[in-house]
Amino acid sequence: MSISPSRLAAGAATVTVLLWASAFVSIRSAGAAYAPGALALGRLLAGALTLGVLCLIRREGPPPRAAWRGIALSGLLWFGFYMVVLNWGEQQVDAGTAALVVNVGPLLIALLGARLLGDPMPPRLLAGMAVSFAGAVTVGLSMSGDGGSSVLGVVLCLLAAMAYAAGVVAQKPALGAASPLQVTTFGCLVGAIGCLPFAGQLVHDAAGAPLSATLNVVYLGVFPTALAFTTWAYALSRTTASRMGATTYAVPALVVLMSWLFLGEVPGVLTLGGGVLCLAGVAVSRSRPRRPAPVPNPSPAPESPHTVPDGPHTTPDDPHAAPDRLPAAGS
């Protein structure tokens, strides 16, 4: 039994959200030993290597020329710049501020998608995103520690949200000319090249980092980058950028659950409530209004042989009968 394309796209989006949520747990471990730029470069190198092997196995060559503009923009903005400034920004602000600012990204995707890609903005999508954004802010504020917020950190998180939104919108047209694997592989490669100035820092940090931190860097490159960005591109090629952006609001709820399971961080009532809001908003934004059942056209009743039709009743044998239709004037 074949699986419908819509179900495959939904499954791909689910894989993406799960792996991106797990990335926050790994980043917290690796970020203690690796600087923001070094962590981004190590993650992208591991991702590019994994994706390159997949391209060789599937015998997929370079993407066509028409896709390169979107690949280059998304690679520089999303794979490269976003990862560096997000890692840096989260070291400068508390979790609540980071959640508030970074989760502006899906809203920006919806606005840019409507303006540049002509994405529709149905009321359900807007309502769901509003609910999810409120949930994401609630989760972030409830998990905030005693750390402060600096102006630099807020600016970095805002830049990360803008780069994320612009990268997604730039990637969408490229998927019309190249496969999801091609777009992801070469976007990751472009991001890695853009982060090469951090190579010296990566070598320095790797020499003194514990094995667990280095393994987390490799995990980030293989799964949340190589696999999750590919499944993201697959799902994005089959829906609008706005809907895919709204889907990522499930990430904060999953981060709460994974932090509970793997880090032993027991969430409070407010945190759980925010997670429920995130998931509820995603469900609303992904739902579609029910179409009314088609009303069957009643079949005309058969005419009785004794029924007299409208208009004068004439027969061919009547010499005084008027013609059925008079000629139009001027014809």
mmCIF file of C-alpha atoms in Angstrom, residues 26-251:
data_model
loop_
_atom_site.group_PDB
_atom_site.id
_atom_site.type_symbol
_atom_site.label_atom_id
_atom_site.label_comp_id
_atom_site.label_asym_id
_atom_site.label_seq_id
_atom_site.Cartn_x
_atom_site.Cartn_y
_atom_site.Cartn_z
ATOM 1 C CA SER A 26 23.196 18.540 22.755
ATOM 2 C CA ILE A 27 24.098 22.200 22.295
ATOM 3 C CA ARG A 28 23.929 22.728 26.046
ATOM 4 C CA SER A 29 26.491 19.969 26.519
ATOM 5 C CA ALA A 30 28.798 20.832 23.628
ATOM 6 C CA GLY A 31 28.542 24.584 24.212
ATOM 7 C CA ALA A 32 30.363 24.270 27.513
ATOM 8 C CA ALA A 33 33.541 23.138 25.706
ATOM 9 C CA TYR A 34 33.222 24.732 22.247
ATOM 10 C CA ALA A 35 33.005 28.407 21.335
ATOM 11 C CA PRO A 36 29.955 29.472 19.267
ATOM 12 C CA GLY A 37 31.807 29.686 15.941
ATOM 13 C CA ALA A 38 33.766 26.478 16.532
ATOM 14 C CA LEU A 39 30.590 24.620 17.468
ATOM 15 C CA ALA A 40 28.836 25.821 14.319
ATOM 16 C CA LEU A 41 31.781 24.879 12.073
ATOM 17 C CA GLY A 42 32.208 21.434 13.644
ATOM 18 C CA ARG A 43 28.505 20.733 13.289
ATOM 19 C CA LEU A 44 28.433 21.867 9.647
ATOM 20 C CA LEU A 45 31.539 19.875 8.704
ATOM 21 C CA ALA A 46 30.052 16.696 10.175
ATOM 22 C CA GLY A 47 26.779 17.431 8.388
ATOM 23 C CA ALA A 48 28.404 18.188 5.036
ATOM 24 C CA LEU A 49 30.446 14.976 5.187
ATOM 25 C CA THR A 50 27.349 12.895 5.960
ATOM 26 C CA LEU A 51 25.323 14.554 3.221
ATOM 27 C CA GLY A 52 28.143 14.144 0.712
ATOM 28 C CA VAL A 53 28.191 10.398 1.347
ATOM 29 C CA LEU A 54 24.414 10.255 0.854
ATOM 30 C CA CYS A 55 24.731 12.129 -2.442
ATOM 31 C CA LEU A 56 27.354 9.647 -3.651
ATOM 32 C CA ILE A 57 25.160 6.696 -2.663
ATOM 33 C CA ARG A 58 22.132 8.193 -4.433
ATOM 34 C CA ARG A 59 24.294 9.417 -7.327
ATOM 35 C CA GLU A 60 23.045 12.987 -7.072
ATOM 36 C CA GLY A 61 25.369 15.541 -8.591
ATOM 37 C CA PRO A 62 25.459 19.327 -8.208
ATOM 38 C CA PRO A 63 22.113 21.143 -8.383
ATOM 39 C CA PRO A 64 21.119 23.020 -11.544
ATOM 40 C CA ARG A 65 22.103 26.645 -11.976
ATOM 41 C CA ALA A 66 18.565 27.860 -11.300
ATOM 42 C CA ALA A 67 18.747 26.600 -7.701
ATOM 43 C CA TRP A 68 22.100 28.091 -6.749
ATOM 44 C CA ARG A 69 20.866 31.533 -5.730
ATOM 45 C CA GLY A 70 18.472 30.124 -3.150
ATOM 46 C CA ILE A 71 21.032 27.555 -1.985
ATOM 47 C CA ALA A 72 23.743 30.176 -1.525
ATOM 48 C CA LEU A 73 21.457 32.555 0.382
ATOM 49 C CA SER A 74 20.028 29.871 2.644
ATOM 50 C CA GLY A 75 23.503 28.397 3.200
ATOM 51 C CA LEU A 76 25.031 31.703 4.274
ATOM 52 C CA LEU A 77 22.070 32.978 6.275
ATOM 53 C CA TRP A 78 20.585 29.856 7.834
ATOM 54 C CA PHE A 79 23.312 27.198 7.943
ATOM 55 C CA GLY A 80 26.137 29.614 8.677
ATOM 56 C CA PHE A 81 25.178 32.967 10.165
ATOM 57 C CA TYR A 82 22.143 31.713 12.109
ATOM 58 C CA MET A 83 24.020 28.932 13.884
ATOM 59 C CA VAL A 84 26.895 31.189 14.942
ATOM 60 C CA VAL A 85 24.838 34.097 16.259
ATOM 61 C CA LEU A 86 22.315 31.804 17.961
ATOM 62 C CA ASN A 87 25.079 29.954 19.825
ATOM 63 C CA TRP A 88 26.599 33.296 20.782
ATOM 64 C CA GLY A 89 23.325 34.974 21.688
ATOM 65 C CA GLU A 90 22.197 32.196 24.019
ATOM 66 C CA GLN A 91 25.378 32.757 26.025
ATOM 67 C CA GLN A 92 24.428 36.400 26.583
ATOM 68 C CA VAL A 93 20.754 36.204 27.542
ATOM 69 C CA ASP A 94 18.558 34.091 29.770
ATOM 70 C CA ALA A 95 16.311 31.395 28.374
ATOM 71 C CA GLY A 96 13.168 33.518 28.567
ATOM 72 C CA THR A 97 14.598 36.349 26.474
ATOM 73 C CA ALA A 98 16.030 33.883 23.973
ATOM 74 C CA ALA A 99 12.667 32.140 23.620
ATOM 75 C CA LEU A 100 10.859 35.446 23.174
ATOM 76 C CA VAL A 101 13.217 36.825 20.522
ATOM 77 C CA VAL A 102 14.187 33.686 18.568
ATOM 78 C CA ASN A 103 10.589 32.514 18.251
ATOM 79 C CA VAL A 104 9.805 35.642 16.276
ATOM 80 C CA GLY A 105 11.331 33.633 13.391
ATOM 81 C CA PRO A 106 8.198 31.698 12.343
ATOM 82 C CA LEU A 107 6.176 34.926 12.392
ATOM 83 C CA LEU A 108 8.754 36.550 10.114
ATOM 84 C CA ILE A 109 8.607 33.504 7.829
ATOM 85 C CA ALA A 110 4.847 33.933 7.492
ATOM 86 C CA LEU A 111 5.189 37.651 6.677
ATOM 87 C CA LEU A 112 8.060 37.161 4.219
ATOM 88 C CA GLY A 113 6.359 34.134 2.657
ATOM 89 C CA ALA A 114 3.192 36.128 2.051
ATOM 90 C CA ARG A 115 5.103 39.111 0.665
ATOM 91 C CA LEU A 116 7.751 37.373 -1.466
ATOM 92 C CA LEU A 117 6.303 33.934 -2.230
ATOM 93 C CA GLY A 118 2.596 34.699 -2.282
ATOM 94 C CA ASP A 119 1.855 32.237 0.541
ATOM 95 C CA PRO A 120 -1.755 32.369 1.722
ATOM 96 C CA MET A 121 -2.446 33.568 5.261
ATOM 97 C CA PRO A 122 -5.592 31.708 6.333
ATOM 98 C CA PRO A 123 -7.122 32.669 9.694
ATOM 99 C CA ARG A 124 -6.368 29.233 11.166
ATOM 100 C CA LEU A 125 -2.660 29.668 10.455
ATOM 101 C CA LEU A 126 -2.533 33.104 12.073
ATOM 102 C CA ALA A 127 -4.528 31.964 15.094
ATOM 103 C CA GLY A 128 -2.378 28.869 15.573
ATOM 104 C CA MET A 129 0.848 30.850 15.342
ATOM 105 C CA ALA A 130 -0.416 33.343 17.926
ATOM 106 C CA VAL A 131 -1.253 30.536 20.362
ATOM 107 C CA SER A 132 2.072 28.787 19.779
ATOM 108 C CA PHE A 133 4.056 31.995 20.188
ATOM 109 C CA ALA A 134 2.362 32.625 23.527
ATOM 110 C CA GLY A 135 3.243 29.074 24.558
ATOM 111 C CA ALA A 136 6.877 29.466 23.482
ATOM 112 C CA VAL A 137 7.229 32.659 25.497
ATOM 113 C CA THR A 138 5.605 30.978 28.500
ATOM 114 C CA VAL A 139 8.029 28.058 28.265
ATOM 115 C CA GLY A 140 11.027 30.359 27.991
ATOM 116 C CA LEU A 141 10.015 32.628 30.861
ATOM 117 C CA SER A 142 9.199 29.696 33.141
ATOM 118 C CA MET A 143 12.606 28.108 32.459
ATOM 119 C CA SER A 144 14.588 31.304 32.955
ATOM 120 C CA GLY A 145 17.264 31.169 35.575
ATOM 121 C CA ASP A 146 19.013 33.987 37.361
ATOM 122 C CA GLY A 147 20.950 35.026 34.284
ATOM 123 C CA GLY A 148 20.594 38.512 32.924
ATOM 124 C CA SER A 149 19.947 39.849 29.481
ATOM 125 C CA SER A 150 22.372 42.064 27.622
ATOM 126 C CA VAL A 151 21.596 44.350 24.724
ATOM 127 C CA LEU A 152 24.150 42.425 22.661
ATOM 128 C CA GLY A 153 22.423 39.125 23.420
ATOM 129 C CA VAL A 154 18.997 40.463 22.435
ATOM 130 C CA VAL A 155 20.389 41.840 19.177
ATOM 131 C CA LEU A 156 22.114 38.526 18.404
ATOM 132 C CA CYS A 157 18.934 36.521 19.013
ATOM 133 C CA LEU A 158 16.957 38.934 16.836
ATOM 134 C CA LEU A 159 19.554 38.606 14.078
ATOM 135 C CA ALA A 160 19.291 34.827 14.395
ATOM 136 C CA ALA A 161 15.512 34.955 13.996
ATOM 137 C CA MET A 162 15.805 37.212 10.940
ATOM 138 C CA ALA A 163 18.488 35.020 9.346
ATOM 139 C CA TYR A 164 16.388 31.896 9.966
ATOM 140 C CA ALA A 165 13.314 33.440 8.349
ATOM 141 C CA ALA A 166 15.217 34.812 5.355
ATOM 142 C CA GLY A 167 17.021 31.491 4.858
ATOM 143 C CA VAL A 168 13.782 29.503 4.786
ATOM 144 C CA VAL A 169 12.130 31.879 2.324
ATOM 145 C CA ALA A 170 15.244 31.802 0.101
ATOM 146 C CA GLN A 171 15.339 28.005 0.205
ATOM 147 C CA LYS A 172 11.752 27.519 -0.961
ATOM 148 C CA PRO A 173 12.284 28.545 -4.640
ATOM 149 C CA ALA A 174 15.462 26.446 -4.861
ATOM 150 C CA LEU A 175 13.416 23.339 -4.084
ATOM 151 C CA GLY A 176 11.497 23.899 -7.289
ATOM 152 C CA ALA A 177 14.669 23.319 -9.316
ATOM 153 C CA ALA A 178 16.682 20.825 -7.220
ATOM 154 C CA SER A 179 16.011 17.863 -4.950
ATOM 155 C CA PRO A 180 15.769 18.295 -1.153
ATOM 156 C CA LEU A 181 19.029 16.353 -0.731
ATOM 157 C CA GLN A 182 20.868 18.590 -3.214
ATOM 158 C CA VAL A 183 19.549 21.793 -1.621
ATOM 159 C CA THR A 184 20.470 20.623 1.881
ATOM 160 C CA THR A 185 23.905 19.239 0.962
ATOM 161 C CA PHE A 186 25.150 22.288 -0.874
ATOM 162 C CA GLY A 187 23.491 24.692 1.560
ATOM 163 C CA CYS A 188 25.336 22.978 4.399
ATOM 164 C CA LEU A 189 28.572 23.129 2.390
ATOM 165 C CA VAL A 190 28.124 26.860 1.756
ATOM 166 C CA GLY A 191 27.533 27.399 5.474
ATOM 167 C CA ALA A 192 30.650 25.404 6.373
ATOM 168 C CA ILE A 193 32.760 27.451 3.959
ATOM 169 C CA GLY A 194 31.380 30.644 5.488
ATOM 170 C CA CYS A 195 32.427 29.422 8.952
ATOM 171 C CA LEU A 196 36.000 28.486 7.974
ATOM 172 C CA PRO A 197 37.427 31.532 9.816
ATOM 173 C CA PHE A 198 36.600 29.610 13.015
ATOM 174 C CA ALA A 199 38.765 26.630 12.004
ATOM 175 C CA GLY A 200 41.606 27.595 14.340
ATOM 176 C CA GLN A 201 39.195 27.921 17.264
ATOM 177 C CA LEU A 202 37.672 24.539 16.413
ATOM 178 C CA VAL A 203 41.082 22.828 16.480
ATOM 179 C CA HIS A 204 41.932 24.517 19.774
ATOM 180 C CA ASP A 205 38.614 23.604 21.431
ATOM 181 C CA ALA A 206 38.626 20.024 20.143
ATOM 182 C CA ALA A 207 42.067 19.438 21.682
ATOM 183 C CA GLY A 208 40.834 20.214 25.180
ATOM 184 C CA ALA A 209 37.172 19.170 24.963
ATOM 185 C CA PRO A 210 35.894 16.054 26.714
ATOM 186 C CA LEU A 211 34.843 13.161 24.499
ATOM 187 C CA SER A 212 31.162 13.643 25.362
ATOM 188 C CA ALA A 213 31.201 17.217 24.052
ATOM 189 C CA THR A 214 32.904 16.189 20.800
ATOM 190 C CA LEU A 215 30.417 13.363 20.317
ATOM 191 C CA ASN A 216 27.613 15.870 20.763
ATOM 192 C CA VAL A 217 29.134 18.010 18.003
ATOM 193 C CA VAL A 218 29.184 14.975 15.705
ATOM 194 C CA TYR A 219 25.609 14.111 16.681
ATOM 195 C CA LEU A 220 24.507 17.663 15.877
ATOM 196 C CA GLY A 221 26.073 17.401 12.438
ATOM 197 C CA VAL A 222 24.717 13.958 11.506
ATOM 198 C CA PHE A 223 21.164 14.088 12.863
ATOM 199 C CA PRO A 224 19.802 17.605 13.589
ATOM 200 C CA THR A 225 21.725 18.978 10.573
ATOM 201 C CA ALA A 226 22.173 16.341 7.837
ATOM 202 C CA LEU A 227 19.008 14.337 8.453
ATOM 203 C CA ALA A 228 16.669 16.969 9.912
ATOM 204 C CA PHE A 229 17.477 19.666 7.362
ATOM 205 C CA THR A 230 16.892 17.146 4.555
ATOM 206 C CA THR A 231 13.512 16.071 5.916
ATOM 207 C CA TRP A 232 12.711 19.757 6.411
ATOM 208 C CA ALA A 233 13.519 20.500 2.764
ATOM 209 C CA TYR A 234 11.419 17.511 1.660
ATOM 210 C CA ALA A 235 8.409 18.757 3.635
ATOM 211 C CA LEU A 236 8.965 22.395 2.590
ATOM 212 C CA SER A 237 8.937 21.385 -1.084
ATOM 213 C CA ARG A 238 5.384 20.092 -0.562
ATOM 214 C CA THR A 239 3.830 22.893 1.466
ATOM 215 C CA THR A 240 4.174 26.615 2.118
ATOM 216 C CA ALA A 241 6.982 28.249 4.077
ATOM 217 C CA SER A 242 4.422 29.722 6.490
ATOM 218 C CA ARG A 243 2.986 26.331 7.457
ATOM 219 C CA MET A 244 6.446 24.819 7.908
ATOM 220 C CA GLY A 245 7.507 27.747 10.066
ATOM 221 C CA ALA A 246 4.450 27.264 12.272
ATOM 222 C CA THR A 247 5.344 23.575 12.683
ATOM 223 C CA THR A 248 8.593 24.481 14.451
ATOM 224 C CA TYR A 249 6.609 25.866 17.365
ATOM 225 C CA ALA A 250 6.367 22.267 18.567
ATOM 226 C CA VAL A 251 10.101 22.383 19.342
#
